[in-house]
Amino acid sequence: MACIMDGNGRWAQQRGLERTEGHSAGEAAITATVQAAHDMGIKWLTLFAFSTENWRRPQPEVDYLMRFNQRVIRNNAPRWRSMGMRMRYLGALDAPVPDFLREDIMQVEELTAANTGMTLTTAFNHGGRRDLVNAVRSLIGTGITAEDVNEKTLAQHMQLPDLPDVDLLIRTSGEHRLSNFLLWQMAYAEMYFSPVLWPDFRAEHLARAVASYHNRQRRYGTASTEALPEQRATTPLTLH
């Protein structure tokens, strides 16, 4: 499952607050969503925290978001670690990501690397197109011939090769677009667009999205009205 956490700025504007107040309020939605996903037995959750395009925002907001992401780690990582979660980051950690945030990210990845519970991936300084370009460059660097290039060989050169395809994408705030998020992994994702602004998103909203997913028929290009048994059996979205 993947989530585009959208609507923080509009949430703040509706209340006459600075945009940064919306980001701050979004932390409660993050913790609620992670906890609910864990309780539902979801094994893979990816949150879109900061895109390659977000660097174009006003510098004070960008600076705030760097500190905000550090705050989320320090406030929540110890509890998530104790719950057996593995925490990873998808995206480039080179400049202009500040040193203080890079160090915290690398530390939490190292401390939770051996955990076998839910994998919580944060897409930070992430761009789907850039990921594909980097994967192609890496693949070319192996000296592979054109005839040997296929989906499997390219997938092996993605930044996180074990990150599974997305079964369910949730985007809040009523927007209907991918925003350059997990383009390779999103090929057959079911999409759920919620009108709820991200700071107001809670466990009950997640449950509605998952229930909608379970009521859909996934045919993967086939004409059958019944999903193939192996497709039903492999879905990681299970409610307990």
CSV table of N, CA and C in Angstrom, one decimal, residues 76-149:
chain,number,residue,atom,x,y,z
A,76,ASN,N,8.8,9.2,16.6
A,76,ASN,CA,8.1,7.9,16.4
A,76,ASN,C,8.9,6.7,16.2
A,77,ALA,N,10.1,6.9,15.7
A,77,ALA,CA,11.0,5.7,15.4
A,77,ALA,C,11.2,4.8,16.5
A,78,PRO,N,11.4,5.2,17.8
A,78,PRO,CA,11.6,4.3,18.8
A,78,PRO,C,10.4,3.3,19.0
A,79,ARG,N,9.2,3.9,18.9
A,79,ARG,CA,8.0,3.1,19.1
A,79,ARG,C,7.8,2.1,17.9
A,80,TRP,N,8.0,2.6,16.7
A,80,TRP,CA,7.9,1.8,15.5
A,80,TRP,C,8.9,0.7,15.5
A,81,ARG,N,10.1,1.0,16.0
A,81,ARG,CA,11.1,-0.1,16.1
A,81,ARG,C,10.7,-1.1,17.1
A,82,SER,N,10.2,-0.7,18.2
A,82,SER,CA,9.7,-1.7,19.3
A,82,SER,C,8.6,-2.6,18.8
A,83,MET,N,7.8,-2.1,17.7
A,83,MET,CA,6.8,-2.8,17.1
A,83,MET,C,7.3,-3.8,16.1
A,84,GLY,N,8.6,-3.8,15.8
A,84,GLY,CA,9.2,-4.7,14.9
A,84,GLY,C,9.2,-4.2,13.5
A,85,MET,N,8.9,-2.9,13.3
A,85,MET,CA,8.9,-2.4,11.9
A,85,MET,C,10.3,-2.2,11.4
A,86,ARG,N,10.4,-2.4,10.1
A,86,ARG,CA,11.7,-2.0,9.4
A,86,ARG,C,11.4,-0.7,8.7
A,87,MET,N,12.3,0.3,8.9
A,87,MET,CA,12.1,1.6,8.3
A,87,MET,C,13.1,1.9,7.2
A,88,ARG,N,12.7,2.3,6.1
A,88,ARG,CA,13.6,2.5,5.0
A,88,ARG,C,13.2,3.8,4.3
A,89,TYR,N,14.1,4.4,3.5
A,89,TYR,CA,13.9,5.6,2.7
A,89,TYR,C,14.2,5.4,1.3
A,90,LEU,N,13.3,5.9,0.4
A,90,LEU,CA,13.4,5.8,-1.0
A,90,LEU,C,13.6,7.2,-1.6
A,91,GLY,N,14.8,7.4,-2.2
A,91,GLY,CA,15.1,8.7,-2.7
A,91,GLY,C,16.6,9.0,-2.5
A,92,ALA,N,17.1,10.1,-3.1
A,92,ALA,CA,18.5,10.5,-3.0
A,92,ALA,C,18.7,11.2,-1.7
A,93,LEU,N,19.8,10.8,-1.0
A,93,LEU,CA,20.1,11.5,0.3
A,93,LEU,C,21.4,12.3,0.1
A,94,ASP,N,21.7,12.7,-1.1
A,94,ASP,CA,22.8,13.6,-1.3
A,94,ASP,C,22.3,15.1,-1.1
A,95,ALA,N,23.2,16.0,-1.4
A,95,ALA,CA,22.7,17.4,-1.3
A,95,ALA,C,21.6,17.6,-2.3
A,96,PRO,N,20.6,18.5,-1.9
A,96,PRO,CA,20.6,19.4,-0.8
A,96,PRO,C,20.0,18.9,0.5
A,97,VAL,N,19.8,17.6,0.7
A,97,VAL,CA,19.3,17.1,1.9
A,97,VAL,C,20.3,17.5,3.0
A,98,PRO,N,19.9,18.1,4.1
A,98,PRO,CA,20.8,18.6,5.1
A,98,PRO,C,21.4,17.4,5.9
A,99,ASP,N,22.6,17.6,6.4
A,99,ASP,CA,23.3,16.6,7.1
A,99,ASP,C,22.6,16.0,8.3
A,100,PHE,N,21.9,16.9,9.1
A,100,PHE,CA,21.3,16.5,10.3
A,100,PHE,C,20.1,15.5,10.0
A,101,LEU,N,19.5,15.7,8.9
A,101,LEU,CA,18.4,14.7,8.5
A,101,LEU,C,18.9,13.5,7.9
A,102,ARG,N,20.0,13.6,7.1
A,102,ARG,CA,20.6,12.4,6.5
A,102,ARG,C,21.1,11.5,7.5
A,103,GLU,N,21.7,12.0,8.6
A,103,GLU,CA,22.3,11.2,9.6
A,103,GLU,C,21.2,10.5,10.4
A,104,ASP,N,20.1,11.1,10.7
A,104,ASP,CA,19.0,10.4,11.4
A,104,ASP,C,18.3,9.4,10.5
A,105,ILE,N,18.2,9.6,9.2
A,105,ILE,CA,17.7,8.6,8.3
A,105,ILE,C,18.6,7.4,8.2
A,106,MET,N,19.8,7.6,8.1
A,106,MET,CA,20.8,6.5,8.0
A,106,MET,C,20.8,5.7,9.3
A,107,GLN,N,20.7,6.4,10.4
A,107,GLN,CA,20.7,5.7,11.7
A,107,GLN,C,19.4,4.8,11.9
A,108,VAL,N,18.3,5.3,11.6
A,108,VAL,CA,17.0,4.6,11.8
A,108,VAL,C,17.0,3.4,10.8
A,109,GLU,N,17.5,3.6,9.6
A,109,GLU,CA,17.6,2.4,8.7
A,109,GLU,C,18.4,1.3,9.3
A,110,GLU,N,19.6,1.7,9.8
A,110,GLU,CA,20.5,0.7,10.4
A,110,GLU,C,19.9,0.0,11.6
A,111,LEU,N,19.3,0.8,12.5
A,111,LEU,CA,18.7,0.2,13.7
A,111,LEU,C,17.5,-0.7,13.5
A,112,THR,N,16.8,-0.6,12.4
A,112,THR,CA,15.6,-1.4,12.1
A,112,THR,C,15.8,-2.4,11.0
A,113,ALA,N,17.0,-2.5,10.5
A,113,ALA,CA,17.3,-3.3,9.3
A,113,ALA,C,16.9,-4.8,9.5
A,114,ALA,N,17.1,-5.3,10.7
A,114,ALA,CA,16.9,-6.7,10.9
A,114,ALA,C,15.4,-7.0,11.3
A,115,ASN,N,14.6,-6.0,11.5
A,115,ASN,CA,13.2,-6.2,11.9
A,115,ASN,C,12.4,-6.9,10.8
A,116,THR,N,11.5,-7.7,11.2
A,116,THR,CA,10.8,-8.5,10.2
A,116,THR,C,9.3,-8.2,10.1
A,117,GLY,N,8.8,-7.2,10.8
A,117,GLY,CA,7.4,-6.8,10.8
A,117,GLY,C,7.1,-6.0,9.5
A,118,MET,N,6.2,-5.1,9.7
A,118,MET,CA,5.8,-4.2,8.5
A,118,MET,C,7.0,-3.4,8.1
A,119,THR,N,7.2,-3.3,6.8
A,119,THR,CA,8.2,-2.4,6.2
A,119,THR,C,7.6,-1.1,5.9
A,120,LEU,N,8.0,0.0,6.6
A,120,LEU,CA,7.6,1.3,6.4
A,120,LEU,C,8.6,2.1,5.6
A,121,THR,N,8.3,2.4,4.4
A,121,THR,CA,9.2,3.1,3.5
A,121,THR,C,8.7,4.5,3.3
A,122,THR,N,9.6,5.5,3.5
A,122,THR,CA,9.3,6.9,3.3
A,122,THR,C,10.0,7.3,2.0
A,123,ALA,N,9.2,7.8,1.1
A,123,ALA,CA,9.7,8.3,-0.1
A,123,ALA,C,10.1,9.8,0.1
A,124,PHE,N,11.4,10.0,0.2
A,124,PHE,CA,11.9,11.4,0.5
A,124,PHE,C,12.9,11.8,-0.5
A,125,ASN,N,12.7,13.0,-1.1
A,125,ASN,CA,13.5,13.4,-2.2
A,125,ASN,C,13.4,12.4,-3.3
A,126,HIS,N,12.2,11.9,-3.5
A,126,HIS,CA,11.9,10.9,-4.5
A,126,HIS,C,11.2,11.4,-5.7
A,127,GLY,N,11.6,10.8,-6.9
A,127,GLY,CA,10.9,11.1,-8.1
A,127,GLY,C,10.9,9.8,-8.9
A,128,GLY,N,9.7,9.4,-9.4
A,128,GLY,CA,9.5,8.2,-10.1
A,128,GLY,C,10.3,8.1,-11.4
A,129,ARG,N,10.3,9.2,-12.1
A,129,ARG,CA,11.1,9.3,-13.4
A,129,ARG,C,12.6,9.2,-13.1
A,130,ARG,N,13.1,9.9,-12.1
A,130,ARG,CA,14.5,9.8,-11.8
A,130,ARG,C,14.9,8.4,-11.4
A,131,ASP,N,14.0,7.7,-10.6
A,131,ASP,CA,14.3,6.3,-10.2
A,131,ASP,C,14.5,5.4,-11.5
A,132,LEU,N,13.6,5.6,-12.4
A,132,LEU,CA,13.7,4.8,-13.7
A,132,LEU,C,15.0,5.1,-14.4
A,133,VAL,N,15.4,6.4,-14.5
A,133,VAL,CA,16.6,6.8,-15.2
A,133,VAL,C,17.8,6.2,-14.5
A,134,ASN,N,17.8,6.3,-13.2
A,134,ASN,CA,18.9,5.7,-12.4
A,134,ASN,C,19.0,4.2,-12.6
A,135,ALA,N,17.9,3.5,-12.6
A,135,ALA,CA,17.9,2.1,-12.8
A,135,ALA,C,18.4,1.7,-14.2
A,136,VAL,N,18.0,2.5,-15.2
A,136,VAL,CA,18.5,2.2,-16.6
A,136,VAL,C,20.1,2.5,-16.6
A,137,ARG,N,20.5,3.5,-16.0
A,137,ARG,CA,22.0,3.8,-16.0
A,137,ARG,C,22.7,2.7,-15.3
A,138,SER,N,22.2,2.2,-14.2
A,138,SER,CA,22.8,1.1,-13.4
A,138,SER,C,22.8,-0.2,-14.3
A,139,LEU,N,21.7,-0.4,-15.0
A,139,LEU,CA,21.7,-1.6,-15.8
A,139,LEU,C,22.7,-1.6,-16.9
A,140,ILE,N,22.7,-0.4,-17.6
A,140,ILE,CA,23.7,-0.2,-18.7
A,140,ILE,C,25.1,-0.4,-18.2
A,141,GLY,N,25.4,0.0,-17.0
A,141,GLY,CA,26.7,-0.1,-16.4
A,141,GLY,C,27.2,-1.6,-16.2
A,142,THR,N,26.3,-2.5,-16.3
A,142,THR,CA,26.7,-3.9,-16.1
A,142,THR,C,27.2,-4.5,-17.5
A,143,GLY,N,27.0,-3.7,-18.5
A,143,GLY,CA,27.4,-4.2,-19.8
A,143,GLY,C,26.4,-5.2,-20.5
A,144,ILE,N,25.2,-5.2,-20.0
A,144,ILE,CA,24.2,-6.1,-20.5
A,144,ILE,C,23.9,-5.7,-22.0
A,145,THR,N,23.5,-6.8,-22.8
A,145,THR,CA,23.1,-6.6,-24.2
A,145,THR,C,21.7,-6.2,-24.2
A,146,ALA,N,21.3,-5.5,-25.3
A,146,ALA,CA,19.9,-5.0,-25.5
A,146,ALA,C,19.0,-6.2,-25.4
A,147,GLU,N,19.4,-7.4,-26.0
A,147,GLU,CA,18.5,-8.5,-26.0
A,147,GLU,C,18.2,-9.1,-24.6
A,148,ASP,N,19.0,-8.8,-23.7
A,148,ASP,CA,18.8,-9.3,-22.3
A,148,ASP,C,18.1,-8.4,-21.4
A,149,VAL,N,17.7,-7.2,-21.9
A,149,VAL,CA,17.0,-6.2,-21.1
A,149,VAL,C,15.5,-6.6,-21.1
